[in-house]
Every structure is written in structure tokens, then in C-alpha cells.
GROMACS .gro file of C-alpha atoms in nm:
model
  307
    1MET     CA    1   0.393   2.066   1.703
    2GLY     CA    2   0.226   2.131   1.369
    3LEU     CA    3  -0.144   2.069   1.317
    4TYR     CA    4  -0.077   1.783   1.076
    5THR     CA    5   0.139   1.609   1.339
    6PHE     CA    6  -0.128   1.667   1.604
    7LEU     CA    7  -0.407   1.521   1.388
    8TYR     CA    8  -0.196   1.215   1.311
    9LYS     CA    9  -0.141   1.161   1.684
   10ILE     CA   10  -0.518   1.165   1.732
   11TYR     CA   11  -0.552   0.901   1.462
   12PHE     CA   12  -0.301   0.672   1.638
   13VAL     CA   13  -0.514   0.661   1.956
   14LYS     CA   14  -0.620   0.301   2.029
   15PHE     CA   15  -0.900   0.170   2.249
   16LYS     CA   16  -0.897  -0.161   2.437
   17ASN     CA   17  -1.253  -0.240   2.328
   18LYS     CA   18  -1.222  -0.377   1.972
   19TYR     CA   19  -1.567  -0.257   1.864
   20ILE     CA   20  -1.505   0.098   1.987
   21ASP     CA   21  -1.156   0.097   1.833
   22SER     CA   22  -1.291  -0.020   1.496
   23LEU     CA   23  -1.570   0.239   1.500
   24TYR     CA   24  -1.328   0.515   1.599
   25ASN     CA   25  -1.089   0.410   1.324
   26ARG     CA   26  -1.356   0.430   1.053
   27LEU     CA   27  -1.485   0.766   1.176
   28ILE     CA   28  -1.146   0.931   1.221
   29ILE     CA   29  -1.030   0.821   0.875
   30ARG     CA   30  -1.337   0.979   0.714
   31LEU     CA   31  -1.302   1.294   0.924
   32LEU     CA   32  -0.932   1.337   0.842
   33ASN     CA   33  -1.003   1.287   0.471
   34ILE     CA   34  -1.220   1.598   0.502
   35LEU     CA   35  -0.984   1.797   0.726
   36PHE     CA   36  -0.650   1.728   0.555
   37PRO     CA   37  -0.730   1.893   0.219
   38ILE     CA   38  -0.860   2.199   0.407
   39LEU     CA   39  -0.549   2.207   0.624
   40PHE     CA   40  -0.313   2.169   0.329
   41THR     CA   41  -0.492   2.449   0.141
   42LEU     CA   42  -0.516   2.699   0.426
   43ASP     CA   43  -0.212   2.620   0.640
   44PRO     CA   44   0.069   2.869   0.561
   45PHE     CA   45   0.322   2.589   0.618
   46LYS     CA   46   0.505   2.596   0.283
   47SER     CA   47   0.819   2.388   0.317
   48LYS     CA   48   1.040   2.325   0.016
   49LEU     CA   49   1.299   2.063  -0.062
   50ASN     CA   50   1.658   2.163   0.002
   51ALA     CA   51   1.830   2.152  -0.337
   52ARG     CA   52   2.166   1.978  -0.328
   53THR     CA   53   2.455   2.170  -0.480
   54ILE     CA   54   2.736   1.913  -0.483
   55ASP     CA   55   2.760   1.776  -0.838
   56ASN     CA   56   2.387   1.699  -0.833
   57ASN     CA   57   2.472   1.394  -0.623
   58LEU     CA   58   2.119   1.303  -0.520
   59GLU     CA   59   2.123   1.074  -0.221
   60LEU     CA   60   1.755   1.032  -0.142
   61ILE     CA   61   1.463   1.038  -0.388
   62VAL     CA   62   1.093   0.979  -0.321
   63SER     CA   63   0.929   0.825  -0.627
   64LEU     CA   64   0.563   0.754  -0.702
   65THR     CA   65   0.309   0.720  -0.980
   66THR     CA   66  -0.064   0.763  -1.031
   67PHE     CA   67  -0.334   0.743  -1.299
   68PRO     CA   68  -0.632   0.957  -1.411
   69LEU     CA   69  -0.878   0.831  -1.149
   70ARG     CA   70  -0.651   0.956  -0.870
   71ILE     CA   71  -0.479   1.255  -1.031
   72LYS     CA   72  -0.700   1.513  -0.858
   73LYS     CA   73  -0.601   1.399  -0.509
   74VAL     CA   74  -0.241   1.282  -0.545
   75TRP     CA   75  -0.118   1.634  -0.455
   76MET     CA   76  -0.217   1.559  -0.095
   77VAL     CA   77   0.011   1.254  -0.082
   78ILE     CA   78   0.299   1.468  -0.208
   79GLU     CA   79   0.209   1.736   0.046
   80THR     CA   80   0.262   1.482   0.326
   81ILE     CA   81   0.612   1.415   0.190
   82LEU     CA   82   0.690   1.787   0.172
   83ARG     CA   83   0.587   1.815   0.538
   84GLN     CA   84   0.825   1.543   0.654
   85LYS     CA   85   1.064   1.626   0.938
   86ALA     CA   86   1.343   1.479   0.722
   87LYS     CA   87   1.307   1.572   0.357
   88PRO     CA   88   1.429   1.397   0.044
   89ASP     CA   89   1.648   1.562  -0.216
   90LYS     CA   90   1.389   1.506  -0.485
   91ILE     CA   91   1.026   1.396  -0.532
   92VAL     CA   92   0.940   1.251  -0.873
   93LEU     CA   93   0.586   1.175  -0.994
   94TRP     CA   94   0.570   0.952  -1.303
   95LEU     CA   95   0.269   0.967  -1.534
   96TYR     CA   96   0.194   0.759  -1.843
   97ALA     CA   97   0.182   1.016  -2.124
   98ASP     CA   98  -0.109   0.859  -2.315
   99GLU     CA   99  -0.336   0.883  -2.009
  100PHE     CA  100  -0.309   1.263  -1.993
  101ASP     CA  101  -0.340   1.551  -2.235
  102GLY     CA  102  -0.007   1.708  -2.143
  103ARG     CA  103   0.075   1.929  -1.847
  104GLN     CA  104  -0.222   2.156  -1.918
  105SER     CA  105  -0.458   1.873  -1.821
  106LEU     CA  106  -0.310   1.834  -1.471
  107PRO     CA  107  -0.475   1.988  -1.160
  108ARG     CA  108  -0.346   2.329  -1.054
  109LYS     CA  109  -0.289   2.212  -0.697
  110LEU     CA  110  -0.051   1.948  -0.830
  111LEU     CA  111   0.134   2.185  -1.064
  112ARG     CA  112   0.183   2.438  -0.781
  113LEU     CA  113   0.392   2.183  -0.592
  114GLU     CA  114   0.662   2.207  -0.860
  115LYS     CA  115   0.765   2.539  -0.701
  116ARG     CA  116   0.836   2.347  -0.381
  117GLY     CA  117   1.047   2.073  -0.538
  118LEU     CA  118   0.813   1.825  -0.709
  119GLU     CA  119   0.917   1.696  -1.053
  120ILE     CA  120   0.638   1.572  -1.281
  121ARG     CA  121   0.767   1.338  -1.549
  122PHE     CA  122   0.588   1.167  -1.837
  123CYS     CA  123   0.688   0.821  -1.961
  124GLY     CA  124   0.608   0.642  -2.286
  125GLU     CA  125   0.517   0.297  -2.150
  126ASN     CA  126   0.241   0.207  -1.909
  127LEU     CA  127   0.422  -0.018  -1.663
  128MET     CA  128   0.134   0.023  -1.416
  129PRO     CA  129   0.256   0.018  -1.049
  130HIS     CA  130   0.614  -0.047  -1.164
  131LYS     CA  131   0.632   0.316  -1.280
  132LYS     CA  132   0.681   0.425  -0.921
  133TYR     CA  133   1.035   0.283  -0.906
  134TYR     CA  134   1.137   0.181  -1.258
  135TYR     CA  135   1.239   0.506  -1.425
  136THR     CA  136   1.377   0.672  -1.112
  137MET     CA  137   1.609   0.383  -1.032
  138LEU     CA  138   1.730   0.366  -1.393
  139GLU     CA  139   1.794   0.740  -1.409
  140TYR     CA  140   1.950   0.769  -1.063
  141PRO     CA  141   2.126   0.434  -1.001
  142ASP     CA  142   2.339   0.574  -0.717
  143ALA     CA  143   2.048   0.720  -0.521
  144ASN     CA  144   1.857   0.565  -0.234
  145VAL     CA  145   1.494   0.553  -0.349
  146ILE     CA  146   1.183   0.559  -0.130
  147THR     CA  147   0.872   0.445  -0.314
  148VAL     CA  148   0.531   0.559  -0.187
  149ASP     CA  149   0.175   0.491  -0.300
  150ASP     CA  150  -0.075   0.744  -0.431
  151ASP     CA  151  -0.349   0.673  -0.177
  152ILE     CA  152  -0.178   0.719   0.162
  153PHE     CA  153  -0.132   1.015   0.398
  154TYR     CA  154   0.220   0.953   0.532
  155PRO     CA  155   0.290   1.051   0.895
  156PRO     CA  156   0.538   1.339   0.946
  157ASP     CA  157   0.808   1.120   1.103
  158PHE     CA  158   0.781   0.848   0.836
  159MET     CA  159   1.108   0.936   0.660
  160ILE     CA  160   1.304   1.000   0.979
  161LYS     CA  161   1.225   0.647   1.093
  162LEU     CA  162   1.300   0.493   0.754
  163LEU     CA  163   1.638   0.665   0.752
  164LYS     CA  164   1.712   0.555   1.109
  165TYR     CA  165   1.666   0.193   1.008
  166HIS     CA  166   1.859   0.251   0.686
  167HIS     CA  167   2.156   0.379   0.885
  168SER     CA  168   2.142   0.065   1.100
  169TYR     CA  169   2.101  -0.163   0.798
  170PRO     CA  170   2.254   0.030   0.504
  171GLU     CA  171   2.248  -0.260   0.259
  172GLU     CA  172   1.897  -0.388   0.334
  173ILE     CA  173   1.557  -0.286   0.198
  174VAL     CA  174   1.350  -0.115   0.470
  175CYS     CA  175   0.969  -0.121   0.487
  176THR     CA  176   0.700  -0.013   0.734
  177ILE     CA  177   0.446  -0.276   0.628
  178GLY     CA  178   0.555  -0.631   0.558
  179ARG     CA  179   0.445  -0.991   0.560
  180LYS     CA  180   0.637  -1.301   0.657
  181ILE     CA  181   0.613  -1.554   0.377
  182LYS     CA  182   0.481  -1.879   0.523
  183ILE     CA  183   0.703  -2.176   0.442
  184VAL     CA  184   0.654  -2.522   0.591
  185ASP     CA  185   0.846  -2.832   0.481
  186ASN     CA  186   0.995  -2.641   0.189
  187LYS     CA  187   0.649  -2.545   0.064
  188ILE     CA  188   0.535  -2.183   0.017
  189TYR     CA  189   0.180  -2.134   0.140
  190PRO     CA  190  -0.075  -1.906  -0.035
  191TYR     CA  191  -0.035  -1.530   0.005
  192ARG     CA  192  -0.348  -1.507   0.222
  193GLU     CA  193  -0.171  -1.712   0.489
  194TRP     CA  194   0.140  -1.496   0.506
  195GLU     CA  195   0.166  -1.338   0.849
  196HIS     CA  196   0.127  -0.961   0.887
  197ILE     CA  197   0.440  -0.840   1.066
  198LYS     CA  198   0.343  -0.634   1.372
  199LEU     CA  199   0.680  -0.584   1.544
  200ASP     CA  200   1.018  -0.459   1.427
  201SER     CA  201   1.204  -0.739   1.255
  202THR     CA  202   1.565  -0.821   1.180
  203PRO     CA  203   1.682  -0.851   0.816
  204SER     CA  204   1.532  -1.155   0.646
  205PHE     CA  205   1.479  -1.304   0.301
  206GLN     CA  206   1.139  -1.425   0.422
  207THR     CA  207   0.992  -1.075   0.459
  208ILE     CA  208   0.811  -0.914   0.167
  209PRO     CA  209   0.763  -0.534   0.172
  210ILE     CA  210   0.411  -0.403   0.106
  211GLY     CA  211   0.433  -0.090  -0.107
  212ALA     CA  212   0.154   0.106   0.061
  213GLY     CA  213   0.366   0.159   0.371
  214GLY     CA  214   0.656   0.307   0.175
  215VAL     CA  215   0.977   0.118   0.099
  216LEU     CA  216   1.338   0.237   0.105
  217PHE     CA  217   1.561   0.071  -0.156
  218PRO     CA  218   1.935   0.135  -0.107
  219ALA     CA  219   2.122   0.224  -0.423
  220ARG     CA  220   2.181  -0.083  -0.644
  221SER     CA  221   1.997  -0.317  -0.405
  222LEU     CA  222   1.816  -0.469  -0.705
  223PRO     CA  223   1.980  -0.655  -0.996
  224PRO     CA  224   1.977  -0.544  -1.364
  225GLU     CA  225   1.701  -0.800  -1.437
  226SER     CA  226   1.464  -0.580  -1.237
  227PHE     CA  227   1.437  -0.343  -1.532
  228ASP     CA  228   1.352  -0.594  -1.803
  229LYS     CA  229   1.036  -0.433  -1.944
  230GLU     CA  230   0.939  -0.737  -2.148
  231LYS     CA  231   0.963  -0.974  -1.850
  232ILE     CA  232   0.768  -0.730  -1.630
  233THR     CA  233   0.493  -0.687  -1.889
  234ILE     CA  234   0.453  -1.058  -1.960
  235ASN     CA  235   0.489  -1.195  -1.608
  236ALA     CA  236   0.406  -0.937  -1.339
  237LEU     CA  237   0.259  -0.617  -1.482
  238MET     CA  238   0.008  -0.576  -1.196
  239ASN     CA  239   0.222  -0.725  -0.918
  240SER     CA  240   0.511  -0.493  -0.838
  241ASP     CA  241   0.552  -0.616  -0.477
  242ILE     CA  242   0.595  -0.978  -0.589
  243TRP     CA  243   0.827  -0.877  -0.874
  244LEU     CA  244   1.049  -0.665  -0.648
  245LYS     CA  245   1.063  -0.939  -0.385
  246THR     CA  246   1.182  -1.190  -0.645
  247MET     CA  247   1.440  -0.944  -0.776
  248SER     CA  248   1.571  -0.868  -0.427
  249LEU     CA  249   1.624  -1.242  -0.377
  250LYS     CA  250   1.825  -1.252  -0.698
  251ALA     CA  251   2.045  -0.977  -0.555
  252GLU     CA  252   2.057  -1.151  -0.214
  253THR     CA  253   1.921  -0.835  -0.051
  254ARG     CA  254   1.736  -0.889   0.276
  255VAL     CA  255   1.439  -0.691   0.405
  256VAL     CA  256   1.395  -0.532   0.746
  257CYS     CA  257   1.049  -0.425   0.865
  258MET     CA  258   0.986  -0.146   1.117
  259ALA     CA  259   0.618  -0.230   1.174
  260GLY     CA  260   0.656  -0.187   1.550
  261GLU     CA  261   0.713   0.186   1.510
  262TYR     CA  262   0.344   0.251   1.440
  263LYS     CA  263   0.028   0.142   1.623
  264LYS     CA  264  -0.183   0.132   1.307
  265LEU     CA  265  -0.156   0.127   0.930
  266PHE     CA  266  -0.122   0.473   0.778
  267ILE     CA  267  -0.428   0.684   0.698
  268PRO     CA  268  -0.571   0.592   0.355
  269LEU     CA  269  -0.674   0.859   0.109
  270LEU     CA  270  -1.032   0.771   0.017
  271TYR     CA  271  -1.143   0.768  -0.346
  272ARG     CA  272  -1.494   0.711  -0.477
  273ASN     CA  273  -1.552   0.404  -0.695
  274ASP     CA  274  -1.190   0.302  -0.642
  275ILE     CA  275  -1.081  -0.058  -0.698
  276LYS     CA  276  -0.758  -0.131  -0.518
  277LEU     CA  277  -0.500  -0.342  -0.697
  278MET     CA  278  -0.424  -0.525  -0.372
  279GLU     CA  279  -0.780  -0.659  -0.349
  280THR     CA  280  -0.758  -0.804  -0.700
  281ASN     CA  281  -0.411  -0.950  -0.645
  282ILE     CA  282  -0.505  -1.118  -0.316
  283GLY     CA  283  -0.874  -1.197  -0.366
  284LYS     CA  284  -0.830  -1.360  -0.705
  285GLY     CA  285  -0.503  -1.534  -0.619
  286ARG     CA  286  -0.298  -1.342  -0.873
  287ASN     CA  287  -0.006  -1.297  -0.631
  288ASP     CA  288   0.029  -1.674  -0.589
  289ARG     CA  289   0.022  -1.739  -0.964
  290VAL     CA  290   0.272  -1.464  -1.037
  291LEU     CA  291   0.511  -1.577  -0.763
  292LYS     CA  292   0.505  -1.934  -0.891
  293LYS     CA  293   0.575  -1.817  -1.245
  294LEU     CA  294   0.863  -1.591  -1.138
  295MET     CA  295   1.021  -1.860  -0.920
  296GLU     CA  296   1.026  -2.095  -1.218
  297LEU     CA  297   1.157  -1.824  -1.450
  298TYR     CA  298   1.442  -1.715  -1.223
  299ASN     CA  299   1.522  -2.051  -1.062
  300VAL     CA  300   1.415  -1.939  -0.716
  301THR     CA  301   1.316  -2.205  -0.464
  302ALA     CA  302   1.160  -2.197  -0.117
  303LYS     CA  303   1.512  -2.243   0.016
  304ASN     CA  304   1.613  -1.899  -0.117
  305PHE     CA  305   1.357  -1.737   0.115
  306GLN     CA  306   1.504  -1.912   0.419
  307GLU     CA  307   1.880  -1.894   0.376
   0.00000   0.00000   0.00000
């Protein structure tokens, strides 16, 4: 067992007393945010991606994005993907070109990961969180794409479990964190009231994947409308989860959640003075407004979530 695996097992320890469990959770997260960068720097574990040789037929790609406030630490997120027990064929990091002064402005620790399989790509439009899937899916339409966030330490068996569920449900989107959209009497309730899924679920239109947990999108599981830059920019620039849920409904692609595989949410990567997009989307009701707008735009009704 590697040290990273061992430390993650320690994190997953739960206590029956809620106060003790909460205190332990806060302390262990802060401690691991100190230990992980030291481990990743000193540990001789230097795994690389296995390059495919058959007509460059890439079957599995991990795709993510970040921005200047997080660029110094995103290498650690990528390190957790490189240390997976099951590795992807490619890892692509998308950066908005105007936010950086070329490759020379990027941290050395990030650039070093290119020798182990990371691809750093610059794009000309700032599609905000949509960058993590948009360009990869357009460029590799026949690949299965796993999107990950730039502020999570992913556990070492994360991809093995995603792939296990993908093999069981090859045409469905697979997520580790999801919510069940609350619908009563054909009325969709506010996002705050959507139930956090805590057990493994069967495929459903009523489940929305939450990007922080990582999401596996089978090849062509989203319709062509998903890549309409103008519609994204006008209607859902800051709400990629809501946009992708609406698009998956258009494609009649269900979602399966494997929340029961893990006792806790994954370890967050802590940033100073960081404002999370999720807090703005939920706290200020942006998710509800965006969903309503998209349902009207694409003729989606509450019935589509239930069929």
C-alpha cells in the first residue's frame, strides 16, 4: 500500500459522535493539505501514463481547467490522477490564454508533469468552468471523458470505481457526487432542497452530477447543442453542472451515482481567499434561475426528469 493510499484511508475514518467526527474531519483535512505536497515532492513514486499506440485511439481522457488564483496548486490535483490504480490515456489541462503570459509563466511543478503525460493546452475563449469538458469533447468525440475539478485530492481508487460502474452502465453518465432533483406534483423545487445522494443509485434522469466528485461522460453522451458557445455564454456561463444536466436530458442520457462507494466527500485542496463557484450558484439562487431559463429555451419540462 502506498503512503498516499494509507493517508486517504485515515481520512475516511468516521466516528459515531458527530462532534468528534466533525472536529476530526476539519483537522485531518488541514493536516493532509500540509502533508500531501510534501509527499508528492519527496515520494519517488513517479508513475507515467501508458501511451496508446493503436491509431491514437484514445479511449479515456481526464480533462480539467483552472485559473490564475489556483494555478500554483493544480499540479497536486493532477498528481492524484497520475497516482490512480487505473490510469487514463491522456490528461488535458485547459487554460484561458489571456489569463497567463504563455508557458513561461506557469509553475515549474506543473510543467514537470508534462514528462509524465500531462498536456497543457491554451484556449482563446474564457468559457469558465465549461473549459474542463468543452474542448476535449470536441477534439476527441469518440473518447470517454472524465472531468475533474481543480480543488480536490482524488482517492487512488477513484478511476477504478468509475470504470467499474461505466462497464455496468456503458451508455450512462457516472458520478460520485450527485443530487436527486426534488419534483412534487410536476413542480421542480429549489436547488437547496434537492437531496444529496448517499447510496449507490440506479440510472435516472432525476439525478444531477456534481462536478467536484468527478464525472465520467461516455463518448457522444451529450448532444451537439452542448457545444453552442453563444448559448453557454448567454445562459449558463457560470453553471456548468446545470448546463450539462439539461444537455444530457436532450440526449436522453441517464445518470448513475456511486455515492455509496465512499464514506465522505473527497479531500478538498484548500486555497486562501478562495470563493467557490458552488457557494455563489447555490447561495444566490443562480442555479434555479439558470435551470428555469434553460428549460424554457430547450423545451424541457419536469416530466423529462421523471420519465
